[in-house]
Tab-separated table of C-alpha atoms and ligand atoms in Angstrom:
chain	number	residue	atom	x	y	z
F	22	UNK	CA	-37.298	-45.272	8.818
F	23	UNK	CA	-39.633	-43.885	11.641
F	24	UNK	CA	-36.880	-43.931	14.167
F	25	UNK	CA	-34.673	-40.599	14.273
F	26	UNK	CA	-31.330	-41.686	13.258
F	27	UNK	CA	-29.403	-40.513	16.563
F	28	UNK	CA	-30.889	-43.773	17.858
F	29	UNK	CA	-28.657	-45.706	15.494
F	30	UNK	CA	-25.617	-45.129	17.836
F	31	UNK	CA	-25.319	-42.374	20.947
F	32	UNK	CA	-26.773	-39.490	21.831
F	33	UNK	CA	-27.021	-37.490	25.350
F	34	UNK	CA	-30.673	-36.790	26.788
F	35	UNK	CA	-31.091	-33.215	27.950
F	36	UNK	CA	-33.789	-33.235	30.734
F	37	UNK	CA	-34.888	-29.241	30.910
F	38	UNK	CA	-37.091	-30.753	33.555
F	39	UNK	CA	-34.602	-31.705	35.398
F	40	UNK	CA	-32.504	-28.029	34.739
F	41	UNK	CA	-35.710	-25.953	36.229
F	42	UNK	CA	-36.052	-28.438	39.022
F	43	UNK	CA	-32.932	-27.254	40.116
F	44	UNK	CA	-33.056	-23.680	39.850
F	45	UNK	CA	-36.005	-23.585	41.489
F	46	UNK	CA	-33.974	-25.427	44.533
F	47	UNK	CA	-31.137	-23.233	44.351
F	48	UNK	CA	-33.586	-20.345	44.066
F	49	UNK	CA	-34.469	-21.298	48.065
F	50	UNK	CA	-30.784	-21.722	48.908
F	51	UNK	CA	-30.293	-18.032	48.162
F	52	UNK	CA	-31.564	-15.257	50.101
F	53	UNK	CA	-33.936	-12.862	48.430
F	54	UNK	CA	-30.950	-10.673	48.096
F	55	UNK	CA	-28.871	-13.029	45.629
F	56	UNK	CA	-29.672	-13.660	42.146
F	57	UNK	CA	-28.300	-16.657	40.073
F	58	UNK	CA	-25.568	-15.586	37.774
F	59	UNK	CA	-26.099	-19.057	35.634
F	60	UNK	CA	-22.012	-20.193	34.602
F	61	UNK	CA	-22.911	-21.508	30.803
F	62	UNK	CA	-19.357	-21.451	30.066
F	63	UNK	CA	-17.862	-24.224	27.687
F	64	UNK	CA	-20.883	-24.987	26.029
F	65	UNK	CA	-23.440	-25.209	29.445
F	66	UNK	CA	-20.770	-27.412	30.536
F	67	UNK	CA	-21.338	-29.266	27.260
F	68	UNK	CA	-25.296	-29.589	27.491
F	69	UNK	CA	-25.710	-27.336	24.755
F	70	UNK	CA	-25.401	-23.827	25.372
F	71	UNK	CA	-28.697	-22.502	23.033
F	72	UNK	CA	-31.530	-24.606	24.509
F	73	UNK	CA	-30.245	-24.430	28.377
F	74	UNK	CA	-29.913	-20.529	27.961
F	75	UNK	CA	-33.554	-20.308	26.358
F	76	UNK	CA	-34.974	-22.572	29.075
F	77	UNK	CA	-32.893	-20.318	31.901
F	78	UNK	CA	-33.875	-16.903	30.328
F	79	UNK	CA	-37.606	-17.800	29.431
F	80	UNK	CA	-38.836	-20.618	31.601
F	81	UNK	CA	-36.650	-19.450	34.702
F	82	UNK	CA	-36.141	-16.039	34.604
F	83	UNK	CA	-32.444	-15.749	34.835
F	84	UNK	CA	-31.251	-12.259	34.026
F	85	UNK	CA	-27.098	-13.020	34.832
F	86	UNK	CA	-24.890	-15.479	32.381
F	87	UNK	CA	-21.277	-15.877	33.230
F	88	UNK	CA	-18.817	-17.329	30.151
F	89	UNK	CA	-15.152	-17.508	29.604
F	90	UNK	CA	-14.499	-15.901	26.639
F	91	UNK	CA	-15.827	-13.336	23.797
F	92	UNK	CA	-17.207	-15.963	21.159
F	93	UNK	CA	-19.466	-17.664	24.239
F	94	UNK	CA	-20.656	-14.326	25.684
F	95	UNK	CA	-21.376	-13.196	21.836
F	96	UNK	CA	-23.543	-16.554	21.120
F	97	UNK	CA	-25.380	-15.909	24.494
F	98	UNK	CA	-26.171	-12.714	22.963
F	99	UNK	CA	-27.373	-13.534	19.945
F	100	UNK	CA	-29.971	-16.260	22.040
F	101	UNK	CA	-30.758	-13.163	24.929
F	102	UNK	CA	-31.116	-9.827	23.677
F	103	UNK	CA	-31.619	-8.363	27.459
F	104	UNK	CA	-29.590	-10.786	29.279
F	105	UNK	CA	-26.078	-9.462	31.624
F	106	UNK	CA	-23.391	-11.681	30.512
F	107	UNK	CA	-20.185	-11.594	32.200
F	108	UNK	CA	-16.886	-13.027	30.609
F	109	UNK	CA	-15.222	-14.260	33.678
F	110	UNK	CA	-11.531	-14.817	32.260
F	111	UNK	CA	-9.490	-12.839	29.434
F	112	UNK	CA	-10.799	-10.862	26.503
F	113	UNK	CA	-8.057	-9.529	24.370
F	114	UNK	CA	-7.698	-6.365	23.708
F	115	UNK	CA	-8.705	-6.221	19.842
F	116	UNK	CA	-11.779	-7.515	20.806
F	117	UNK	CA	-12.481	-4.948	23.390
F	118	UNK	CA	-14.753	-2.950	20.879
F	119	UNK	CA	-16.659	-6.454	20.130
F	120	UNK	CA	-17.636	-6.075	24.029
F	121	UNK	CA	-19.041	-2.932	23.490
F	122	UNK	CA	-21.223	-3.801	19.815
F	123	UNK	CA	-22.824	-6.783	22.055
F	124	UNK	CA	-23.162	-5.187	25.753
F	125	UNK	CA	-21.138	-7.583	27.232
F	126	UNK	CA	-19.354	-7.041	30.903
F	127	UNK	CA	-16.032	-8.016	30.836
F	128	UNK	CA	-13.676	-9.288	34.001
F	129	UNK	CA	-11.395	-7.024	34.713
F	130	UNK	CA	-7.651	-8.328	36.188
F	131	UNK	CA	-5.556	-5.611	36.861
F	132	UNK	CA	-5.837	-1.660	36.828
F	133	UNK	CA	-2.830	-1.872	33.443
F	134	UNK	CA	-5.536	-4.548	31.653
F	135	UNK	CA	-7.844	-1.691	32.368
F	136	UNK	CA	-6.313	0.603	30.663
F	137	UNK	CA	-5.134	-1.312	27.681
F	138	UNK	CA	-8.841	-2.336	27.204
F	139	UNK	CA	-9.742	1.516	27.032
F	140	UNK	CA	-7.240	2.398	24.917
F	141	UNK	CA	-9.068	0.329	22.487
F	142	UNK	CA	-12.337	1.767	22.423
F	143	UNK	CA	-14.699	4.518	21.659
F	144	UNK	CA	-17.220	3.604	24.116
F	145	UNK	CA	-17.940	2.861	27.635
F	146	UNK	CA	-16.990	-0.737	28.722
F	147	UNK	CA	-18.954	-2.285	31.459
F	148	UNK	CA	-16.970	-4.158	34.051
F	149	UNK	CA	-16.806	-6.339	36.927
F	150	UNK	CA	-13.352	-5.938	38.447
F	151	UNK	CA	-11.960	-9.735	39.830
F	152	UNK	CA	-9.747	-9.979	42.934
F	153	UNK	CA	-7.710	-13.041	43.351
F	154	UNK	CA	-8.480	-13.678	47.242
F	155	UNK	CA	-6.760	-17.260	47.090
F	156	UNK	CA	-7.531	-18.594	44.087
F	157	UNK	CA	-4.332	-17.774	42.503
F	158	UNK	CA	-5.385	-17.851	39.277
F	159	UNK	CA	-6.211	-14.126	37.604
F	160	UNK	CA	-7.122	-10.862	39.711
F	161	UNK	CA	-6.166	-8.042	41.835
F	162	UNK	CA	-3.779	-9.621	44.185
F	163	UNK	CA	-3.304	-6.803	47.887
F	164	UNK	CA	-2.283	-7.913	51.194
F	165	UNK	CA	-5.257	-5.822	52.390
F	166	UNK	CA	-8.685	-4.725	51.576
F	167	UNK	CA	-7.138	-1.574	51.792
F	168	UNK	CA	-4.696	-1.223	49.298
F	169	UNK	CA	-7.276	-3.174	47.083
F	170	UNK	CA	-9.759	-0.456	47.067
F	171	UNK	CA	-7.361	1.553	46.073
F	172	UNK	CA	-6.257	0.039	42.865
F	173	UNK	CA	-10.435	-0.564	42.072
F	174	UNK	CA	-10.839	2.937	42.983
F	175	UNK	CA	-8.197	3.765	40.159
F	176	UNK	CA	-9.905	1.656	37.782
F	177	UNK	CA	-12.870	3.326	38.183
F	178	UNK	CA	-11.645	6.504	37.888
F	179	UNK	CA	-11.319	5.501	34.325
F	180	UNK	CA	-13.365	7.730	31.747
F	181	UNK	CA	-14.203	4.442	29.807
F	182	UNK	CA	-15.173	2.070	32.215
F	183	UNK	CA	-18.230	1.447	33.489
F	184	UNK	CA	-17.471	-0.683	36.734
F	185	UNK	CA	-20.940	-2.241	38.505
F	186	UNK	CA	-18.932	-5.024	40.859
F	187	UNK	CA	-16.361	-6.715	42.421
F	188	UNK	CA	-15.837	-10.250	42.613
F	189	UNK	CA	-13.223	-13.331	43.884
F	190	UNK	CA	-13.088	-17.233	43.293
F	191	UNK	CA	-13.419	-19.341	46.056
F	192	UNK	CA	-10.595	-22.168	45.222
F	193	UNK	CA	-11.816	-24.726	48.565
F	194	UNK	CA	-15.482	-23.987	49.196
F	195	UNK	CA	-16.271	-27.720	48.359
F	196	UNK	CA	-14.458	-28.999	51.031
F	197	UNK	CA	-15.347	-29.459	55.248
F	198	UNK	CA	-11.812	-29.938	56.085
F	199	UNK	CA	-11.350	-26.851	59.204
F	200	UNK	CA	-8.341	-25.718	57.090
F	201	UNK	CA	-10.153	-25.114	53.781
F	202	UNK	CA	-12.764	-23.870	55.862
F	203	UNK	CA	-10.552	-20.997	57.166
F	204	UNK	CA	-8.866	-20.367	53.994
F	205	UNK	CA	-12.404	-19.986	52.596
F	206	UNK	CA	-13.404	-17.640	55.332
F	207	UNK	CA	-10.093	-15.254	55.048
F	208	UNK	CA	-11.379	-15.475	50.841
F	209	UNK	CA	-14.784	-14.126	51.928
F	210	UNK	CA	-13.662	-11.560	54.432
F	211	UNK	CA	-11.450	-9.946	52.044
F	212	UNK	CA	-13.799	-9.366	49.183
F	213	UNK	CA	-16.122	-8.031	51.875
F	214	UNK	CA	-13.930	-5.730	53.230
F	215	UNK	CA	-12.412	-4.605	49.973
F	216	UNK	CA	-15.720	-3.326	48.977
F	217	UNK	CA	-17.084	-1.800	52.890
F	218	UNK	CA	-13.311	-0.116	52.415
F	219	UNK	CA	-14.991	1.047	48.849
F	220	UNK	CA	-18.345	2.317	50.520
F	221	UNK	CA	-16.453	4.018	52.818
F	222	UNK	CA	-14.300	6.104	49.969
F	223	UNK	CA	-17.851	6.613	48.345
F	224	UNK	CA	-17.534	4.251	45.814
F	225	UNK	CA	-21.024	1.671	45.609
F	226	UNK	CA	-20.664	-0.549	43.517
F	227	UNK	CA	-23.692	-2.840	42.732
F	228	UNK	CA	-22.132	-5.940	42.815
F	229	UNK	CA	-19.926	-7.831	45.263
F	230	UNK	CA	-19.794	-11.759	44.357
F	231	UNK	CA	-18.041	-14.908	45.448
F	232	UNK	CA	-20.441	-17.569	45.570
F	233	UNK	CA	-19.933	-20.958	43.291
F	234	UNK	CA	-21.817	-23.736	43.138
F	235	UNK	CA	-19.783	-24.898	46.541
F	236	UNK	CA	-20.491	-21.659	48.311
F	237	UNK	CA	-24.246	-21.583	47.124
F	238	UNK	CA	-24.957	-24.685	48.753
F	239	UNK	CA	-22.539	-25.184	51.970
F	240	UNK	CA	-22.076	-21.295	52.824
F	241	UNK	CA	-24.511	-18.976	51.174
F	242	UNK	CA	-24.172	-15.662	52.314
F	243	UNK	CA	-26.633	-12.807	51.602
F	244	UNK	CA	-23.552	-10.280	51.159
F	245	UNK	CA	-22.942	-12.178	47.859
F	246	UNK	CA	-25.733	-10.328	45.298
F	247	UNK	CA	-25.141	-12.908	42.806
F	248	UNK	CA	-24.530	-16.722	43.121
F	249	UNK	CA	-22.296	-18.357	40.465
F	250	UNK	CA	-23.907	-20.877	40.176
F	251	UNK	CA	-22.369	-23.666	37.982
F	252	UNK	CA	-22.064	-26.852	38.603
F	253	UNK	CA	-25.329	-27.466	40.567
F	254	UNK	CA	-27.057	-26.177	37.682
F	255	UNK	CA	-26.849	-29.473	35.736
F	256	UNK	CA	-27.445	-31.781	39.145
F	257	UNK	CA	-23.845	-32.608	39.521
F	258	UNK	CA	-21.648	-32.209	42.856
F	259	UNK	CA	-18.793	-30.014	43.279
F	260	UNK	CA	-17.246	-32.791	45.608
F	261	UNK	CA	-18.704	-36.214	45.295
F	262	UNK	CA	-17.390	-36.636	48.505
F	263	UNK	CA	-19.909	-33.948	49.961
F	264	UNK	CA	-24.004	-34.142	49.608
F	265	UNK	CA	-25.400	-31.852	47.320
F	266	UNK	CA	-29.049	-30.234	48.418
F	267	UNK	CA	-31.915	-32.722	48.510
F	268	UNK	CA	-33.916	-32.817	44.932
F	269	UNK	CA	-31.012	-31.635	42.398
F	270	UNK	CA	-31.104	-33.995	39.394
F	271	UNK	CA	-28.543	-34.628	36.510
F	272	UNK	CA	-29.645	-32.971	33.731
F	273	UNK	CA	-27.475	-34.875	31.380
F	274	UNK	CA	-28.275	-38.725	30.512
F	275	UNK	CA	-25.524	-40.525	27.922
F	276	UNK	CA	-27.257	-43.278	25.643
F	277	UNK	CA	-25.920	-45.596	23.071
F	278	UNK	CA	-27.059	-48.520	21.387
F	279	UNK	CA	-25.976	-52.384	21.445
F	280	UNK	CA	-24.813	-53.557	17.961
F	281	UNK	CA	-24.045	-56.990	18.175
F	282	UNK	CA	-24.327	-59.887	20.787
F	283	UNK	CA	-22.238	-62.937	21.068
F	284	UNK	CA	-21.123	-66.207	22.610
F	285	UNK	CA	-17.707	-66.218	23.324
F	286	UNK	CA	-15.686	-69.434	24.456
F	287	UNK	CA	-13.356	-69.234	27.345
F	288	UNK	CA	-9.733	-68.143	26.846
F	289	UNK	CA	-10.855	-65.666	24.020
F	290	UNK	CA	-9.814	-61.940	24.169
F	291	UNK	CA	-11.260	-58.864	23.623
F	292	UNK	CA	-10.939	-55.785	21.898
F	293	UNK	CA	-7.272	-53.894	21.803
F	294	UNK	CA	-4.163	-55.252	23.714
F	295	UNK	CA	-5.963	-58.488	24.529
F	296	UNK	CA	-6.502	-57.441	28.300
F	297	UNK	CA	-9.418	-59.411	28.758
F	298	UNK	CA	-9.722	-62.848	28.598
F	299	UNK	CA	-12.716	-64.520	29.295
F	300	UNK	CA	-12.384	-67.316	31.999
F	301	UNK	CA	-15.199	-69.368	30.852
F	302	UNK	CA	-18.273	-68.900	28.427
F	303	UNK	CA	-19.257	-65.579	28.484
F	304	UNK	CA	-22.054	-63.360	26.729
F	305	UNK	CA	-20.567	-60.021	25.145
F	306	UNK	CA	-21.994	-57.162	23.871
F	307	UNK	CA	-20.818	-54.288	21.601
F	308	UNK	CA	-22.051	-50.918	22.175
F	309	UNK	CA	-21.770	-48.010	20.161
F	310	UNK	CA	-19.796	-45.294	22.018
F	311	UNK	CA	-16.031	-44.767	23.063
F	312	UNK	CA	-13.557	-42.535	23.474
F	313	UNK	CA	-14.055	-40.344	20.880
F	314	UNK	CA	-17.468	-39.288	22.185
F	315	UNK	CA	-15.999	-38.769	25.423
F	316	UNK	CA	-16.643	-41.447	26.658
F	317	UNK	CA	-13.268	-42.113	28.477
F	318	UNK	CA	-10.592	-44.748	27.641
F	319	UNK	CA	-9.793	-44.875	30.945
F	320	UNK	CA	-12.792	-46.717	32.112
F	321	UNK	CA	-11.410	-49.694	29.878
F	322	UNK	CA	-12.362	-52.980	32.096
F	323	UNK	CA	-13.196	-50.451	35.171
F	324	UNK	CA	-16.969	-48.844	34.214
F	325	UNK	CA	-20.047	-50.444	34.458
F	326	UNK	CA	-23.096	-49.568	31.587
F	327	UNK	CA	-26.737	-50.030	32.472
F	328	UNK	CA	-28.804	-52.515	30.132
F	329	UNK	CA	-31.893	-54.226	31.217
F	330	UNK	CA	-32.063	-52.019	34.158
F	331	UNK	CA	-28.497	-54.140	35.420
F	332	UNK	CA	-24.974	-53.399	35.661
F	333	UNK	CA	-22.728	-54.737	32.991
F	334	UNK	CA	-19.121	-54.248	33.315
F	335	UNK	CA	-16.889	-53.385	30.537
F	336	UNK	CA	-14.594	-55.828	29.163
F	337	UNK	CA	-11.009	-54.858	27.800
F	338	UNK	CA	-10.191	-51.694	26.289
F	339	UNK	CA	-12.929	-48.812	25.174
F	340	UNK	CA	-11.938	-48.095	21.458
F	341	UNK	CA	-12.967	-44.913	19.748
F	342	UNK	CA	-16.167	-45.876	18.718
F	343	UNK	CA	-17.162	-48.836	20.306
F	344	UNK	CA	-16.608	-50.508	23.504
F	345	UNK	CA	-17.505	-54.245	24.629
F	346	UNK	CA	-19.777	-55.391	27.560
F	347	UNK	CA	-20.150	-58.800	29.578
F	348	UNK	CA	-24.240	-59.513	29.210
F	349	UNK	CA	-23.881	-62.872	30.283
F	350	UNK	CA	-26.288	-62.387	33.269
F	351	UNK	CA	-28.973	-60.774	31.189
F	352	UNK	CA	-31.275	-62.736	29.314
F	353	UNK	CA	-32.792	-61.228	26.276
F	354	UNK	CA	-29.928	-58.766	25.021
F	355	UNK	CA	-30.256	-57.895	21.352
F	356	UNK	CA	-28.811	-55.541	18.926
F	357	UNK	CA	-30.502	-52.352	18.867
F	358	UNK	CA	-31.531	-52.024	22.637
F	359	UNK	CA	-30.151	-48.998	24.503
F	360	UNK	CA	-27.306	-48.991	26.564
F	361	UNK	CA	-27.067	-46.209	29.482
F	362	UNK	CA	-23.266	-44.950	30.104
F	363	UNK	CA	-24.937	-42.094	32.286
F	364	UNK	CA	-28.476	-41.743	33.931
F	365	UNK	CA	-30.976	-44.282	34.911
F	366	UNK	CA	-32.448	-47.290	33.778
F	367	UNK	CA	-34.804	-49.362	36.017
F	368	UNK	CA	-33.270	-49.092	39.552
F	369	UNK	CA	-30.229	-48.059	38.861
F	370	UNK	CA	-28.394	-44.978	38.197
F	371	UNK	CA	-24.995	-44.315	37.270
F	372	UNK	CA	-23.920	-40.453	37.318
F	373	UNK	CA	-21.546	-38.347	35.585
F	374	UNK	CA	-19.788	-38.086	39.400
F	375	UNK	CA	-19.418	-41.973	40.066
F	376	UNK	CA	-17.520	-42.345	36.337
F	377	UNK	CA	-14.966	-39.595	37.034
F	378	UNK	CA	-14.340	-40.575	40.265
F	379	UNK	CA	-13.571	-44.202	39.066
F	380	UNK	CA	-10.662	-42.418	37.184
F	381	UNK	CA	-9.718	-39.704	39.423
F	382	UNK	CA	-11.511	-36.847	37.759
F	383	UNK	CA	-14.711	-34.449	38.456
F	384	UNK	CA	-18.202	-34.667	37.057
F	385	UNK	CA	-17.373	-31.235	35.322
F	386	UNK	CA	-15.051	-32.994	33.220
F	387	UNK	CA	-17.137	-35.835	32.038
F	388	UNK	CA	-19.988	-33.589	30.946
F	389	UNK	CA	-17.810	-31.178	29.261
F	390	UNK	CA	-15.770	-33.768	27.506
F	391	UNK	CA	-18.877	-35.610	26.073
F	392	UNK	CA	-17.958	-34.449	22.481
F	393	UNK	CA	-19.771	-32.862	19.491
F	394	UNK	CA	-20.331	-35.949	17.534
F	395	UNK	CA	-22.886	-36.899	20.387
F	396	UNK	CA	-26.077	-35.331	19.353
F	397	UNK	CA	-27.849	-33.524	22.349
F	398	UNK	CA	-31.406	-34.836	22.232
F	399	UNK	CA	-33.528	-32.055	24.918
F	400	UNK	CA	-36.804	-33.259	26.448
F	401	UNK	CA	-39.586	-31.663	28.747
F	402	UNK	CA	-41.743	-33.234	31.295
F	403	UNK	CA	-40.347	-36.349	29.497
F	404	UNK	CA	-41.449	-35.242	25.858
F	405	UNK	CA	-38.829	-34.539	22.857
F	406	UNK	CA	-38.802	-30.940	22.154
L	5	PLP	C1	-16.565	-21.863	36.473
L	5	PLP	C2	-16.702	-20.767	37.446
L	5	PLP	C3	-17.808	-20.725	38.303
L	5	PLP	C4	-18.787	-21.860	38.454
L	5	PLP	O1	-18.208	-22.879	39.224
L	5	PLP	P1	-19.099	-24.128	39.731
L	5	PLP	O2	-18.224	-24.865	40.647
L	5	PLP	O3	-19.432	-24.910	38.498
L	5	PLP	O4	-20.311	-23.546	40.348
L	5	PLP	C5	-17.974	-19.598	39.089
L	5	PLP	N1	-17.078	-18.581	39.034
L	5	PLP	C6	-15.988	-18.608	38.249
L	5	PLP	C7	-15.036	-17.470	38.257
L	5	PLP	C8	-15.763	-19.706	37.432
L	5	PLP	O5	-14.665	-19.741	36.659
């Protein structure tokens, strides 16, 4: 068997191509002042943390990670000696001296989560402290800049802590609506103000951030010394409804192979529930992929699957491993071709966007749903690595 044996069912291409392709375009968005803080939470947002931080670090020359938790900011580590890795949400306090073993900066929420961190180590911690400007979600939460500084400026007071920035989530930067625009705006002045309120007490701070993927791209601002930069990273958009920057690519392609082609006669159903029926003679194929590779159920008779270089739409339900196809316009089918679920074949693409927004989700969630069972298969200039 010359073959590798992923190609006996799916897998998910990896284009690092395609990943420095678009740092070097959000590179240009930024202002000399702002370097990427690359978001490689959940598993690169399921492209396979190791090889994407490798390719950032080495072939990119991204210093800044952002994760969400301890276990992700310790397997970062172990692939980037000299990297800054941030843990953007909750570390518990029994793991605060894990922080410290593997030089890891840790989000701070409040001035008492502060303190129960440093009652838990020997060390000095380094921190980022978060403010929740809108977000709603974890933070500092002032009704002014004011009082704000004043809780940092008690956090850094603290003989443990090492505090190098501030930062706040934007919660509406991917939308133009002129409300979410002004919400947005009040987000941004606040964070900037907290820390000119922090200057002024004599407190400088390296770091002020805000910027997402959103912000990067549709209001980049040079006060912001990082960008975190998520999202964009792997080509998708924050809002489909909203153009992302000319030249980003999908990093992430979704593959699976056709197992068996038939003839069926009109009236006959298929797969679970008998939703489909055909209406006349129809050609169907079976491809090797469903639900539980993250592939959604939800795109039973709704998603369309590129063979050929065509369309094909699916017929009835998407089981766990397998789903059905109607190749009736496409001469030549056979068992063993590739079917595309996500990137292109021929002319035509289908992206991780257009399949969540057929059922109401976001591109993040396809990608990071496209489970473990799929093997990640990474490629260069269009070569396997
Ligand atoms: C996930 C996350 C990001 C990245 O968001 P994108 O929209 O993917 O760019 C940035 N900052 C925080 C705090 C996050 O949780």
């Amino acid at each position: 068997m010359s073959e590798p044996r992923h190609l006996h069912r799916a897998w998910a291409d990896i284009s690092l191509s395609a990943l420095k392709n678009n740092i070097s375009i959000i590179k240009k968005l930024n202002s000399p002042d702002t370097e990427i803080m690359a978001v490689v939470k959940a598993d690169a947002y399921g492209h396979g943390y190791e090889k994407i931080v490798n390719c950032l670090e080495k072939e990119c020359g991204i210093k800044y990670f952002a994760v969400s938790n301890i276990d992700e900011a310790v397997e970062v580590r172990l692939c980037c000696p000299d990297a800054e890795i941030l843990i953007l949400g909750y570390t518990p306090p029994e793991y605060a001296e894990d922080l410290l073993r593997y030089n890891i900066i840790q989000g701070i929420v409040s001035a008492e989560y502060a303190k129960e961190l440093c009652s838990c180590i020997s060390g000095k911690l380094r921190c980022h402290i978060k403010i929740d400007t809108g977000m709603g979600r974890i933070g500092l939460r002032h009704e002014t800049p004011e009082q704000c500084a004043e809780e940092i400026a008690e956090i850094c007071r603290l003989e443990k802590l090492s505090a190098e920035g501030i930062y706040t989530h934007f919660a509406v930067a991917d939308s133009d609506d002129p409300d979410n625009i002004a919400y947005t705006d009040k987000q941004e002045k606040f964070i900037t103000d907290t820390y000119d309120c922090l200057v002024k007490s004599g407190i400088q701070l390296p770091h002020v951030h805000f910027m997402n993927s959103a912000a990067t791209c549709y209001r980049n601002s040079s006060k912001s010394t990082l960008s975190r930069a998520g999202i964009i990273i792997y080509g998708l958009h924050p809002d489909i409804s909203l153009d992302i920057p000319d030249g980003l690519m999908p990093v992430m392609s979704l593959k699976a192979v056709i197992s068996h082609v038939k003839t069926i006669e009109a009236g006959s159903c298929v797969s679970y529930g008998r939703t489909f029926r055909a209406e006349g003679e129809m050609r169907v194929a079976t491809v090797t992929i469903g639900y539980a590779d993250g592939y959604s159920r939800q795109l039973s008779s709704k998603g369309e699957i590129l063979v050929h270089g065509r369309r094909c739409r699916i017929v009835g339900r998407v089981c766990m491993d397998q789903l059905m196809i109607d190749v009736t316009d496409i001469p030549d089918v056979c068992p063993g071709d590739i079917a595309t679920l996500i990137g292109t074949d021929g002319n035509e693409t289908i992206t991780a966007d257009e399949l969540a927004s057929i059922y109401g989700t976001i591109g993040y969630e396809v990608v990071c749903g496209i489970s473990k069972r799929v093997p990640r298969i990474y490629t260069d200039k269009g070569e396997k690595i």
